[in-house]
CSV table of C-alpha atoms in Angstrom, one decimal:
chain,number,residue,atom,x,y,z
A,288,LEU,CA,72.4,74.6,45.8
A,289,GLU,CA,74.4,71.8,47.5
A,290,ILE,CA,77.3,72.2,45.0
A,291,ALA,CA,77.7,75.9,46.0
A,292,ALA,CA,77.6,75.0,49.7
A,293,VAL,CA,80.3,72.4,49.3
A,294,CYS,CA,82.5,74.7,47.3
A,295,ASP,CA,81.9,77.5,49.8
A,296,ASP,CA,83.0,75.2,52.6
A,297,VAL,CA,86.2,74.3,50.8
A,298,LYS,CA,86.9,77.9,50.1
A,299,GLU,CA,86.5,78.8,53.7
A,300,LEU,CA,88.7,75.9,54.7
A,301,LEU,CA,91.4,77.1,52.3
A,302,LEU,CA,91.2,80.7,53.5
A,303,TYR,CA,91.3,79.5,57.2
A,304,LYS,CA,94.4,77.3,56.6
A,305,ASN,CA,96.1,80.1,54.6
A,306,LYS,CA,95.6,82.5,57.5
A,307,LYS,CA,96.7,79.9,60.1
A,308,TYR,CA,99.7,78.5,58.2
A,309,GLY,CA,100.6,81.4,55.9
A,310,ASN,CA,100.8,80.8,52.2
A,311,SER,CA,103.0,77.7,52.6
A,312,ALA,CA,101.1,75.6,50.0
A,313,LEU,CA,101.6,78.1,47.2
A,314,GLU,CA,104.9,79.5,48.4
A,315,PRO,CA,106.7,76.6,50.2
A,316,ALA,CA,109.7,77.3,52.4
A,317,ARG,CA,111.9,74.9,50.4
A,318,ILE,CA,114.2,74.1,53.3
A,319,PHE,CA,114.8,70.5,52.2
A,320,SER,CA,112.8,70.1,49.0
A,321,LYS,CA,113.5,72.3,46.0
A,322,SER,CA,110.5,71.0,44.1
A,323,SER,CA,108.1,73.4,42.6
A,324,ALA,CA,104.9,74.4,44.5
A,325,VAL,CA,102.8,72.4,42.0
A,326,GLU,CA,105.0,69.3,42.5
A,327,GLN,CA,104.8,69.6,46.3
A,328,LEU,CA,101.0,69.9,46.0
A,329,LEU,CA,100.8,66.8,43.8
A,330,VAL,CA,102.8,64.9,46.5
A,331,ARG,CA,100.2,66.0,49.1
A,332,ILE,CA,97.4,64.8,46.8
A,333,ASP,CA,99.2,61.5,46.4
A,334,ASP,CA,99.5,61.2,50.2
A,335,LYS,CA,95.8,61.8,50.6
A,336,LEU,CA,94.8,59.4,47.8
A,337,SER,CA,97.0,56.8,49.4
A,338,ARG,CA,95.2,57.3,52.7
A,339,LEU,CA,91.9,57.0,50.9
A,340,GLU,CA,93.0,53.8,49.2
A,341,ARG,CA,93.9,52.2,52.6
A,342,GLY,CA,90.4,53.2,53.9
A,343,ASN,CA,90.7,52.8,57.6
A,344,PHE,CA,88.8,55.9,58.8
A,345,ASP,CA,85.3,57.0,59.8
A,346,ILE,CA,82.9,59.2,57.8
A,347,GLU,CA,84.1,62.5,59.4
A,348,ASP,CA,87.7,61.7,58.4
A,349,ARG,CA,86.5,60.8,54.9
A,350,ILE,CA,84.7,64.1,54.5
A,351,GLU,CA,87.8,66.0,55.7
A,352,LEU,CA,90.0,63.9,53.4
A,353,HIS,CA,87.8,64.8,50.4
A,354,GLN,CA,87.8,68.5,51.4
A,355,ASP,CA,91.6,68.4,51.6
A,356,LEU,CA,91.7,66.9,48.1
A,357,MET,CA,89.4,69.5,46.7
A,358,GLY,CA,91.5,72.2,48.4
A,359,TYR,CA,94.8,70.9,47.0
A,360,HIS,CA,93.3,70.6,43.5
A,361,ALA,CA,92.1,74.2,43.8
A,362,LEU,CA,95.6,75.3,44.9
A,363,VAL,CA,97.1,73.5,41.9
A,364,LEU,CA,94.7,75.4,39.6
A,365,VAL,CA,95.7,78.7,41.3
A,366,LYS,CA,99.4,77.9,40.7
A,367,LEU,CA,98.7,77.0,37.0
A,368,GLY,CA,97.0,80.3,36.5
A,369,PHE,CA,93.4,79.2,36.3
A,370,GLY,CA,91.1,82.1,36.8
A,371,ASP,CA,93.7,84.8,35.9
A,372,GLU,CA,92.2,87.4,33.8
């Protein structure tokens, strides 16, 4: 199914970035900002949506932007406890 393939790609992207950058999205360093991890993720989402609204990018950039948005939303769900048993 195409839906599963897209979700798998986003999952792999998240796991790759988590390995490359550490768990900085879910456990931010808080050097300057003392905002919660969820609030910081929402700021990242706002930044991506602002870029989408401006629209000056090619199709590859648009795909990456949507993958990033899906990833940030998944991370918000993780922080909110979605999927916890």
